[in-house]
Coordinates of N, CA and C in Angstrom, one line a residue:
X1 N 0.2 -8.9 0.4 CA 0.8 -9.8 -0.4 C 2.1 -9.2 -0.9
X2 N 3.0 -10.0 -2.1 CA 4.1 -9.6 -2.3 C 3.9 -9.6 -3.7
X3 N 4.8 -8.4 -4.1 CA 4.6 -8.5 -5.7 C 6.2 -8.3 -6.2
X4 N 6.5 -8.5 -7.1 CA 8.0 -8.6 -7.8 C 7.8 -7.7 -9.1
X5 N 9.1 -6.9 -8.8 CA 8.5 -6.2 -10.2 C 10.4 -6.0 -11.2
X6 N 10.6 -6.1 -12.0 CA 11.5 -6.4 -12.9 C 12.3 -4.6 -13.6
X7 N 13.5 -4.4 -13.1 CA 13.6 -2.9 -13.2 C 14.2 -2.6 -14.6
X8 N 13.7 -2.5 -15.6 CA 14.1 -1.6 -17.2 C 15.0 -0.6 -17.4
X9 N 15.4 -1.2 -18.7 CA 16.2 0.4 -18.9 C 15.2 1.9 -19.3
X10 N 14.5 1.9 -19.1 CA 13.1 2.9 -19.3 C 12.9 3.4 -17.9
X11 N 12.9 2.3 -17.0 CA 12.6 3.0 -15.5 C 14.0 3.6 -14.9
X12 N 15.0 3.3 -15.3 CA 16.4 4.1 -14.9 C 16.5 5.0 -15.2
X13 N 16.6 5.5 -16.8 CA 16.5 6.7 -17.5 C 15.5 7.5 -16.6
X14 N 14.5 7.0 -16.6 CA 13.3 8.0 -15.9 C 13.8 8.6 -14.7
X15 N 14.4 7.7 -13.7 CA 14.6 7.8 -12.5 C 15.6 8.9 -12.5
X16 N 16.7 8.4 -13.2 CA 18.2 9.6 -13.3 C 17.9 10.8 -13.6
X17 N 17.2 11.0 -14.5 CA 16.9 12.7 -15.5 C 17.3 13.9 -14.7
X18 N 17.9 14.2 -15.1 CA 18.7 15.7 -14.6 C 17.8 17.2 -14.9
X19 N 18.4 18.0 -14.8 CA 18.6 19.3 -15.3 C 17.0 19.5 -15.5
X20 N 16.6 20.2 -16.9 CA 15.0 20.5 -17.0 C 15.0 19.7 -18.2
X21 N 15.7 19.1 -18.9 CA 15.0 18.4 -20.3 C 15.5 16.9 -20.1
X22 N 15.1 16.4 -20.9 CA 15.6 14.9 -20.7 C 14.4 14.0 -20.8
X23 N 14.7 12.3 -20.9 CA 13.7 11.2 -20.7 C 13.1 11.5 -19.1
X24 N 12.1 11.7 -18.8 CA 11.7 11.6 -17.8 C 11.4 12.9 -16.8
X25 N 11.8 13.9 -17.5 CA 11.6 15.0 -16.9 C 10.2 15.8 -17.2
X26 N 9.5 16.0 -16.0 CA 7.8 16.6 -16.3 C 8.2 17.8 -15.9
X27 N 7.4 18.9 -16.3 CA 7.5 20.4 -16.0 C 5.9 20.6 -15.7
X28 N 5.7 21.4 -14.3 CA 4.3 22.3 -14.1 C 4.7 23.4 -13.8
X29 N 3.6 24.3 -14.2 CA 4.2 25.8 -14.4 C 2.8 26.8 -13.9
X30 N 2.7 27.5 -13.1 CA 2.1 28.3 -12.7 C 2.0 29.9 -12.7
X31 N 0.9 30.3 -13.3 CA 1.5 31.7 -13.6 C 0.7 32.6 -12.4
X32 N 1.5 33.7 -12.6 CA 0.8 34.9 -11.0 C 0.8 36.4 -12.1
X33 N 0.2 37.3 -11.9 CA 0.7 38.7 -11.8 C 1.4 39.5 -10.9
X34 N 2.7 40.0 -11.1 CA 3.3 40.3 -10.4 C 3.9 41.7 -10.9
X35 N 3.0 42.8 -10.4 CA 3.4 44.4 -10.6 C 2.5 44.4 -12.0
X36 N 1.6 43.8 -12.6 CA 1.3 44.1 -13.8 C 1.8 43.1 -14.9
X37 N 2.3 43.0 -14.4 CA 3.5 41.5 -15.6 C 3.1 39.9 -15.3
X38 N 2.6 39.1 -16.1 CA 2.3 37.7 -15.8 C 3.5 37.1 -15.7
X39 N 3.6 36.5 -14.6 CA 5.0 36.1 -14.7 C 5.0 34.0 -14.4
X40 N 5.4 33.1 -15.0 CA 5.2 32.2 -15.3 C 6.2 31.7 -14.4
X41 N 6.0 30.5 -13.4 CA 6.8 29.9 -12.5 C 6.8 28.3 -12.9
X42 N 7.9 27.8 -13.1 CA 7.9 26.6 -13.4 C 9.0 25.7 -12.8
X43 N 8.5 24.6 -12.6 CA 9.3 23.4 -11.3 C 8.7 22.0 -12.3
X44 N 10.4 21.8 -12.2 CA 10.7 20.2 -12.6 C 10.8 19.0 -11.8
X45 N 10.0 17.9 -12.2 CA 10.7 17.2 -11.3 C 10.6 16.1 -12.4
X46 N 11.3 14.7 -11.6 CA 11.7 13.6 -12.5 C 11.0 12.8 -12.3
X47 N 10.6 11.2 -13.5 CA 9.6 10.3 -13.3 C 10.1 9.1 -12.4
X48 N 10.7 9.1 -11.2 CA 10.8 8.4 -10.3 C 9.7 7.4 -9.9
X49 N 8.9 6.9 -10.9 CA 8.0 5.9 -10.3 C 8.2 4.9 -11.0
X50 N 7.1 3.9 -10.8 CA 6.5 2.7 -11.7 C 5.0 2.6 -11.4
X51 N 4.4 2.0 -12.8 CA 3.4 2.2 -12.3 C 2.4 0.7 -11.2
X52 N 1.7 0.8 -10.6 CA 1.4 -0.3 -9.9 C -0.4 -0.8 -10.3
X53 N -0.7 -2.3 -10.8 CA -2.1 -2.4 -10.8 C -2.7 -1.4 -10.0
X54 N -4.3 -1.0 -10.6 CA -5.2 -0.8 -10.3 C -5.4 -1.3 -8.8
X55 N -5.5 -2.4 -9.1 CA -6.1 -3.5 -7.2 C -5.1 -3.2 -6.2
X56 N -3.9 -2.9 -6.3 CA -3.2 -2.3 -5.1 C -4.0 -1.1 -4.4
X57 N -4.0 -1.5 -3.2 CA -4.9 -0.4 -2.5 C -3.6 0.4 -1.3
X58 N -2.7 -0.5 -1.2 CA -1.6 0.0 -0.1 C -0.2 -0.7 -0.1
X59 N 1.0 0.5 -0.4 CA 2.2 -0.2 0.0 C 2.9 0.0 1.2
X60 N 3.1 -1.3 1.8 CA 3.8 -0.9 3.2 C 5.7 -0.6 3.0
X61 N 6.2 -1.1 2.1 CA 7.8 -1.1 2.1 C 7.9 -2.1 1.0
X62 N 9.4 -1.9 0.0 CA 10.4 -2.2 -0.8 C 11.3 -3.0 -0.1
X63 N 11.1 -4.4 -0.1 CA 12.7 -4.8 0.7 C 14.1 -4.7 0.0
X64 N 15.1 -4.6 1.4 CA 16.5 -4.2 0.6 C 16.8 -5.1 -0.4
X65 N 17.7 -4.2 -1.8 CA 17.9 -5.0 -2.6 C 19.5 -4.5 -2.7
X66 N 20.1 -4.0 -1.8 CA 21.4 -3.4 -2.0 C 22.5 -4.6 -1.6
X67 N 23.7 -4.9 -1.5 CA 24.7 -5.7 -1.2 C 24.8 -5.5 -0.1
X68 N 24.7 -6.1 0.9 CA 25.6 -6.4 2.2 C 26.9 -6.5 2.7
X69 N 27.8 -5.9 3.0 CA 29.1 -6.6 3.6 C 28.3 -7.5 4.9
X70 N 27.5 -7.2 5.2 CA 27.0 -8.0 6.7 C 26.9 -9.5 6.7
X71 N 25.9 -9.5 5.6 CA 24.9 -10.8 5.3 C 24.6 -11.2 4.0
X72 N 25.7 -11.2 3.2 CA 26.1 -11.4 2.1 C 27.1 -11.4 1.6
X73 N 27.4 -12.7 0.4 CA 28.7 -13.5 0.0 C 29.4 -14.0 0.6
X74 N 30.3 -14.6 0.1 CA 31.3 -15.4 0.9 C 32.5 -14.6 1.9
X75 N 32.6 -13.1 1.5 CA 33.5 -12.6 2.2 C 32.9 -11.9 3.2
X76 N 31.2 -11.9 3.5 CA 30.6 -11.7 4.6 C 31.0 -11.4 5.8
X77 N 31.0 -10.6 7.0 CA 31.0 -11.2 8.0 C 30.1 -12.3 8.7
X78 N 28.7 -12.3 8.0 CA 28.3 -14.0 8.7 C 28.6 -15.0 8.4
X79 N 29.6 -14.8 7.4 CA 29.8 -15.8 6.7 C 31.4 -16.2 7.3
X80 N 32.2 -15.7 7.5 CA 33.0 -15.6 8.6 C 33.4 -15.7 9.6
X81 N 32.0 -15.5 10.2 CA 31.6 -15.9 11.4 C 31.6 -17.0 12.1
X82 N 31.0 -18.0 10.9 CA 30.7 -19.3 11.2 C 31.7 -20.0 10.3
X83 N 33.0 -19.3 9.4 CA 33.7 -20.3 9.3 C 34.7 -20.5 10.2
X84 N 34.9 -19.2 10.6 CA 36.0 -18.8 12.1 C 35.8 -19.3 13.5
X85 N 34.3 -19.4 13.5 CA 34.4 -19.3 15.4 C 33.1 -20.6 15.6
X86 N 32.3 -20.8 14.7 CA 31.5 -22.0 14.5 C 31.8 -23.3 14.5
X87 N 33.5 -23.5 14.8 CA 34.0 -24.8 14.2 C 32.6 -26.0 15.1
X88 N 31.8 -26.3 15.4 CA 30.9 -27.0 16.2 C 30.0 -26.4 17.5
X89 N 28.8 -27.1 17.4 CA 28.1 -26.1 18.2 C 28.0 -25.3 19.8
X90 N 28.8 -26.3 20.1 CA 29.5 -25.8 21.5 C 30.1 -25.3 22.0
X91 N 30.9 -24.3 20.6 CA 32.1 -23.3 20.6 C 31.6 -21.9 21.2
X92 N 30.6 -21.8 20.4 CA 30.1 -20.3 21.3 C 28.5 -20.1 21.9
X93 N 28.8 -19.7 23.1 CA 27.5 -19.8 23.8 C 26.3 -19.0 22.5
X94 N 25.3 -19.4 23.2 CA 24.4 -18.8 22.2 C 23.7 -17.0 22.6
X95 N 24.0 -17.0 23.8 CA 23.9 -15.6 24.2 C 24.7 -15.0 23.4
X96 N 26.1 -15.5 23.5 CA 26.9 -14.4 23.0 C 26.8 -14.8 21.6
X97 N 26.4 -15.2 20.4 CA 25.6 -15.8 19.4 C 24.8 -14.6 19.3
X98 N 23.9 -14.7 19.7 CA 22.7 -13.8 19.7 C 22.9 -12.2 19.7
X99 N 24.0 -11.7 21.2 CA 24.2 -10.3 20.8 C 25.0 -10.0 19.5
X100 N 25.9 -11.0 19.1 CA 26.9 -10.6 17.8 C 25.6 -9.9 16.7
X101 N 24.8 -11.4 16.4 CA 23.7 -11.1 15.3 C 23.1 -9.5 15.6
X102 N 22.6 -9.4 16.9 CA 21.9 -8.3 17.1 C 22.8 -6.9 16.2
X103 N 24.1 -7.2 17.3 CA 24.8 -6.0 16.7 C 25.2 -5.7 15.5
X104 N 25.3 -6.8 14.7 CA 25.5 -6.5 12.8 C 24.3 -6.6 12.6
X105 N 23.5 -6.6 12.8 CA 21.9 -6.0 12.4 C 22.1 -4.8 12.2
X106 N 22.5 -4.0 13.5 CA 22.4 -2.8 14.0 C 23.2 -2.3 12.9
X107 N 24.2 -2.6 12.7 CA 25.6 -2.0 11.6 C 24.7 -2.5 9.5
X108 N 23.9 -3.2 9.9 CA 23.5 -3.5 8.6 C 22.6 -2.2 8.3
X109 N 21.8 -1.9 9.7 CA 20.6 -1.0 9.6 C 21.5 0.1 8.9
X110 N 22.5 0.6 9.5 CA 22.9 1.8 9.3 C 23.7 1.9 7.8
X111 N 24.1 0.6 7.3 CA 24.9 0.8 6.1 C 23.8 0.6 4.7
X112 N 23.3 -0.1 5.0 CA 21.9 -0.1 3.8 C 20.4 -0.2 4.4
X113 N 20.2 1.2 4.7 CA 18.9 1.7 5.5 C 17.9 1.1 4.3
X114 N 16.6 1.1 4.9 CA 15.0 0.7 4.2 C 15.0 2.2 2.7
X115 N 14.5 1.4 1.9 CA 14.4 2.4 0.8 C 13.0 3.3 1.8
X116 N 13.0 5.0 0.9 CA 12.2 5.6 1.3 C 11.0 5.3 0.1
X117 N 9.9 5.0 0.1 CA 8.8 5.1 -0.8 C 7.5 6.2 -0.6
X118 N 7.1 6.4 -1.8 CA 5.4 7.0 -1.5 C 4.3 6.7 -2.3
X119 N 3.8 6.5 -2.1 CA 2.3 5.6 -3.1 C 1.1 6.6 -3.2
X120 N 0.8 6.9 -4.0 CA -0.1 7.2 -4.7 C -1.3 6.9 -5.0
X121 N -2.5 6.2 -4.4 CA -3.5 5.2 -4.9 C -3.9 6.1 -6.0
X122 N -4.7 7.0 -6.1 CA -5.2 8.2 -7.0 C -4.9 8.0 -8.4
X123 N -3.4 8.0 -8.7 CA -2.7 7.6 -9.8 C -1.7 6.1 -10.1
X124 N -2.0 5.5 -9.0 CA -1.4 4.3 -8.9 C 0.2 4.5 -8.9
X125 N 0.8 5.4 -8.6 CA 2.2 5.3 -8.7 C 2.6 5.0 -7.9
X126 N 4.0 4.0 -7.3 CA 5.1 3.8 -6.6 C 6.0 4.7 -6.7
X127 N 6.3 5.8 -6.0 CA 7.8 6.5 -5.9 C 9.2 6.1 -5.5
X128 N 9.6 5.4 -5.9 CA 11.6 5.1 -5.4 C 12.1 6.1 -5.1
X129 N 12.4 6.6 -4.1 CA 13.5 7.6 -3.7 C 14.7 7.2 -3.6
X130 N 15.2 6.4 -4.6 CA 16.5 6.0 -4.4 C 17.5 6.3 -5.6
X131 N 18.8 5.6 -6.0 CA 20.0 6.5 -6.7 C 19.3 5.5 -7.8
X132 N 18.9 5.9 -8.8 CA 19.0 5.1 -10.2 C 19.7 4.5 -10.9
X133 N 20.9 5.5 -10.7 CA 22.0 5.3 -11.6 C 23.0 4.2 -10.8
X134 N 22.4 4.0 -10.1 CA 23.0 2.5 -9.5 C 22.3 1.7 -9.7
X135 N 21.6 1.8 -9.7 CA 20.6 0.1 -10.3 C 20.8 -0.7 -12.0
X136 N 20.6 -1.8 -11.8 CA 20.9 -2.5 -13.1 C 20.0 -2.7 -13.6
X137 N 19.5 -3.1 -14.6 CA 18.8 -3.4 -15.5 C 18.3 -5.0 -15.5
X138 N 17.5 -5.6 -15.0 CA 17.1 -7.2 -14.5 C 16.9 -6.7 -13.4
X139 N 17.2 -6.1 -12.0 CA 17.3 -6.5 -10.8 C 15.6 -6.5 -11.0
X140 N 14.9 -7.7 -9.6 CA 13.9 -7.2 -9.1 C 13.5 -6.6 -7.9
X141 N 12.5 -5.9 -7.9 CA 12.0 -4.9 -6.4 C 10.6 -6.1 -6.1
X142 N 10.7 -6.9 -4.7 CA 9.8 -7.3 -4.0 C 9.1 -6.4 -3.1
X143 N 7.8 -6.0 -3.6 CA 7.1 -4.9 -2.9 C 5.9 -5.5 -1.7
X144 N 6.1 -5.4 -0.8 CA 5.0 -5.3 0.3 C 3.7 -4.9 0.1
X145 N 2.6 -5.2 -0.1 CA 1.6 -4.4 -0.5 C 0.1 -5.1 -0.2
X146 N -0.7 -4.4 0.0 CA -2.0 -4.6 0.1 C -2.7 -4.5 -1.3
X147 N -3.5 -5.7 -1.7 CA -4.3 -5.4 -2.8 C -6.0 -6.2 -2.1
X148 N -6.6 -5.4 -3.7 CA -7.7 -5.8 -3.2 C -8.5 -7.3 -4.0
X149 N -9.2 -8.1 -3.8 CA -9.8 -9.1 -5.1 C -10.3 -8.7 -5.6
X150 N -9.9 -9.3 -6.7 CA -11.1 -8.8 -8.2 C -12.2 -9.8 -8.1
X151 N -13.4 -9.4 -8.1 CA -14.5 -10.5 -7.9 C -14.6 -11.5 -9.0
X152 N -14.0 -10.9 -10.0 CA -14.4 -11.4 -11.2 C -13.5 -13.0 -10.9
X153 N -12.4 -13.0 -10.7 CA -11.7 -13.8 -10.5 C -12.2 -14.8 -9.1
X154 N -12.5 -13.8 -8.5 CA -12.7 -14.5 -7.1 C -13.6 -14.2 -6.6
X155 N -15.1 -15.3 -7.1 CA -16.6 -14.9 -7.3 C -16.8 -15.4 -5.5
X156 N -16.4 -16.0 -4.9 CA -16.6 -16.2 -3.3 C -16.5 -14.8 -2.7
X157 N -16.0 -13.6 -3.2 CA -16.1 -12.1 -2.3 C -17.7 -11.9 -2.4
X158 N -18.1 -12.7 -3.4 CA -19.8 -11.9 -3.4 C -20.9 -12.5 -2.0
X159 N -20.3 -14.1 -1.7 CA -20.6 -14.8 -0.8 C -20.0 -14.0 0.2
X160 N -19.5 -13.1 1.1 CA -19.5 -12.9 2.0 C -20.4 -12.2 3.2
X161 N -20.7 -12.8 4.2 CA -22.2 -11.7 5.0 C -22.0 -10.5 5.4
X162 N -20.4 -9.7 5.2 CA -20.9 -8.6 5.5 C -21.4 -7.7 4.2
X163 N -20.9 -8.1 2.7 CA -21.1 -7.9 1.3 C -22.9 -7.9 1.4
X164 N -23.1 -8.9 1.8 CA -24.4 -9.5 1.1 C -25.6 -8.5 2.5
X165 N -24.9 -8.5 3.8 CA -26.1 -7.2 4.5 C -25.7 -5.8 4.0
X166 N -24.8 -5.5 3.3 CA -24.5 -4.1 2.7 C -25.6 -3.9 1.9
X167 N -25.3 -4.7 0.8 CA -25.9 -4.7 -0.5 C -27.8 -4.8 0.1
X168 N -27.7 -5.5 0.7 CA -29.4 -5.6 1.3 C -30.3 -4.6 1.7
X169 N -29.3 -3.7 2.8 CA -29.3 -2.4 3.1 C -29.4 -1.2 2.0
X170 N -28.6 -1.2 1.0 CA -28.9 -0.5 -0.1 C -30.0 -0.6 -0.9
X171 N -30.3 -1.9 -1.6 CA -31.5 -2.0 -2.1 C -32.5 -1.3 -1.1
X172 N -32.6 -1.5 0.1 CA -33.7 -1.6 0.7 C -33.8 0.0 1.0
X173 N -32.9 0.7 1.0 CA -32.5 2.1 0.8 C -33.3 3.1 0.0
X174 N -32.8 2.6 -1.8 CA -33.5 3.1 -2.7 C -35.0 2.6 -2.7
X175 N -35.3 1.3 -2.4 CA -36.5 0.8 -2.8 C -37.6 2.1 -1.8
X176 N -36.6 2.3 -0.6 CA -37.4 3.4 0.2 C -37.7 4.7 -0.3
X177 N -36.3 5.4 -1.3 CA -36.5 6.6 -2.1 C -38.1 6.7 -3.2
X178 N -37.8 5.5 -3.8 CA -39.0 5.3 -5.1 C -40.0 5.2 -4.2
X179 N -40.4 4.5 -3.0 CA -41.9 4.6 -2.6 C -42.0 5.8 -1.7
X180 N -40.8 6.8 -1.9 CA -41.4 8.0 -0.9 C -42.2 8.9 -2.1
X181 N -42.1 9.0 -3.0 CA -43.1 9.5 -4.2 C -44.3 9.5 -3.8
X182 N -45.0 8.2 -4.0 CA -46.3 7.0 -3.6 C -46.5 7.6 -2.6
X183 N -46.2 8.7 -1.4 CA -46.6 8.1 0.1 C -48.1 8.2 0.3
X184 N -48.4 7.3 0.6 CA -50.4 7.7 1.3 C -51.0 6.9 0.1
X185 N -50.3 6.0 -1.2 CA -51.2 5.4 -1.9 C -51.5 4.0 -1.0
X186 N -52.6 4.0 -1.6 CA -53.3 2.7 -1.0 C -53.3 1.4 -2.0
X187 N -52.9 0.5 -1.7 CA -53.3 -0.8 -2.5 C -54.3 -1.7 -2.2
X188 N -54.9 -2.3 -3.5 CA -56.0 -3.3 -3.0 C -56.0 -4.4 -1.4
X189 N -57.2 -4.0 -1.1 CA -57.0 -4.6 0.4 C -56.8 -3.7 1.2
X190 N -56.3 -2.5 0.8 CA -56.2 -1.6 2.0 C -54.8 -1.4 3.1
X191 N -53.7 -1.8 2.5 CA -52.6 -1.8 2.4 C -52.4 -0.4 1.9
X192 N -51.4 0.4 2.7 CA -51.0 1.7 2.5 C -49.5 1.3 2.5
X193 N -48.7 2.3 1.7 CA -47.2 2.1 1.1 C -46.7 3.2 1.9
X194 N -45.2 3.0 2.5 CA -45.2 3.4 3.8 C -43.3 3.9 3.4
X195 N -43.1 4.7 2.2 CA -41.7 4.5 1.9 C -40.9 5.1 2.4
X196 N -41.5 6.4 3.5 CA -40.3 7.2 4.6 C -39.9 6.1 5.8
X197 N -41.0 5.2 6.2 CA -40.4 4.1 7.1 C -39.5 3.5 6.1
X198 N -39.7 2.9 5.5 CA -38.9 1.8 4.7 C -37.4 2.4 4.4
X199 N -37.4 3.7 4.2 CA -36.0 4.8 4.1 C -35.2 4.8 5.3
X200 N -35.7 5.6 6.4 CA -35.3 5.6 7.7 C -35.1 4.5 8.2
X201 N -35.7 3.1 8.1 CA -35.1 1.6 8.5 C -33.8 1.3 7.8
X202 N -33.7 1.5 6.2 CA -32.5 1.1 5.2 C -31.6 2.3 6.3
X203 N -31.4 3.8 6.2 CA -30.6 4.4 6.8 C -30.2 3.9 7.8
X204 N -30.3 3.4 8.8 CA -30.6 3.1 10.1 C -29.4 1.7 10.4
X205 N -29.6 0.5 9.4 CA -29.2 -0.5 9.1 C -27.8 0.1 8.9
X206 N -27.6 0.7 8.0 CA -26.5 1.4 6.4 C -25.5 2.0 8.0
X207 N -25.9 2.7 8.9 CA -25.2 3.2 10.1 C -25.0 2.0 10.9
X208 N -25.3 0.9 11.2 CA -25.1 0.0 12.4 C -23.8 -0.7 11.7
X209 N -24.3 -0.9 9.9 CA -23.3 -1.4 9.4 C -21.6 -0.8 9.3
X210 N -22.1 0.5 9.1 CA -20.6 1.2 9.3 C -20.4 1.2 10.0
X211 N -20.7 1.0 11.1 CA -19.8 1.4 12.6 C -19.6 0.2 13.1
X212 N -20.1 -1.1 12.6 CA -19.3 -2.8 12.8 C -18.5 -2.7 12.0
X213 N -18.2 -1.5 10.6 CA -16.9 -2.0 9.7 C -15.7 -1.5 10.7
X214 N -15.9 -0.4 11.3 CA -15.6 0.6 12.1 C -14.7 -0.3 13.2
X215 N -15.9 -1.1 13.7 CA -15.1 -1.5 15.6 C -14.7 -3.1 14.8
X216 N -14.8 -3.8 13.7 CA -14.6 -4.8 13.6 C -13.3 -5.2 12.4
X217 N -13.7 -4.6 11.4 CA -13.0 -4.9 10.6 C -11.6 -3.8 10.4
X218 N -11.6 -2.5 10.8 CA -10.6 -1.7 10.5 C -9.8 -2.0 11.7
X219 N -8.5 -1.5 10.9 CA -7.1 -1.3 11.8 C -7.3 -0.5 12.7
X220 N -7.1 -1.0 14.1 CA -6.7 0.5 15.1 C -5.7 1.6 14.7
X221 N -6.2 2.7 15.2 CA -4.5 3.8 15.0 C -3.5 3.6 15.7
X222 N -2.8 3.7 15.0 CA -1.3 3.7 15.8 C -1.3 5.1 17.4
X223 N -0.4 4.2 17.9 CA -0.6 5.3 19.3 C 0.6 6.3 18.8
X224 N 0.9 7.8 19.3 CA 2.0 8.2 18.8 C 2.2 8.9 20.1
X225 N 3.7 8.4 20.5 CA 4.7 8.4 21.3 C 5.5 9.3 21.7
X226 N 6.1 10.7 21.8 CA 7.0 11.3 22.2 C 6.2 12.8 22.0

């Protein structure tokens, strides 16, 4: 999904922070003995993040939020393009249409490249690797991202069959642990309680199911090339 997030004068400061003191500057420090002498090592870095819900499980990319000469405003080249040579649609083939676009793509890629990011689930942070001190205060960041549902909200995740043979599988798991205590009691009628079967069936299940999450539901790896 897409989330929008609103950039403060709090997350700039943070972002800019210089030197070792300042809004935004963290210090970790590590000490060693060195000849007899504790000697204390310390590395700064700056709060370059924001923080992201809990339910975010993955961010794929930040779309550009920088100005274009390419493909933006009126003094554009696309914009130029089609007030110059667009006079009607039969003026320029669409091949040659097509390579122009390709090639200011190409010149856009290179003048305002993809922000660098790094995500954090652990701590839920978003890292911007970008100049701070250029950013304004209102702009927004449209972030790409994977989240997860909150059931609470969205009580249909409980209805789902692979949810509902998980969870079956687990009860039926523990219910195995508790009667491995019992094993060899007998119950009226002559009914013996049998809870290392009942264990080794739940285990058994609990594996067929991972490895349909495995071949069904997860992403293939990417192949890697060179």
């Amino acid at each position: 999904m897409y989330l929008k997030y609103k950039i403060t004068d709090g997350d700039i400061a943070r972002g800019r922070a210089k030197n070792t003191d300042g809004v935004g500057i963290v210090t970790t420090t590590g000490t060693s003995t060195i000849v007899g002498t504790a000697t204390t090592f310390s590395f700064y870095e700056n709060s370059n993040y924001i923080q992201v819900p809990d339910s975010v499980i993955g961010i794929e990319k930040i779309f550009k939020f920088d100005t274009s000469s390419i493909s933006g405003g009126m003094f554009s080249i696309k914009y130029q393009l089609f007030l110059n040579d667009l006079y009607y649609f039969n003026s320029v083939e669409l091949l040659q249409y097509a390579m122009v676009k390709s090639y200011l793509e190409d010149i856009d890629f290179l003048l305002t490249t993809d922000k660098q990011v790094r995500f954090n689930k652990r701590q839920d942070r978003l890292y911007l690797d970008i100049d701070w001190g250029a950013q304004d205060s209102g702009d927004f960041l449209v972030i790409e991202c994977y989240r997860a549902l909150d059931p609470e909200s969205f009580t249909q995740v409980y209805n789902d069959s692979f949810v509902k043979q998980y969870l079956t599988a687990l009860i039926k798991r523990q219910w195995g642990q508790n009667l491995i205590k019992f094993q060899g009691v007998k119950l009226p009628g002559g009914t013996e309680l049998n809870g290392r079967q009942l264990y080794d069936d739940a285990i058994r299940d609990l594996e067929e199911i991972k490895q349909r999450m495995f071949s069904e539901y997860e992403l293939p790896p990417m192949d890697l090339i060179g």
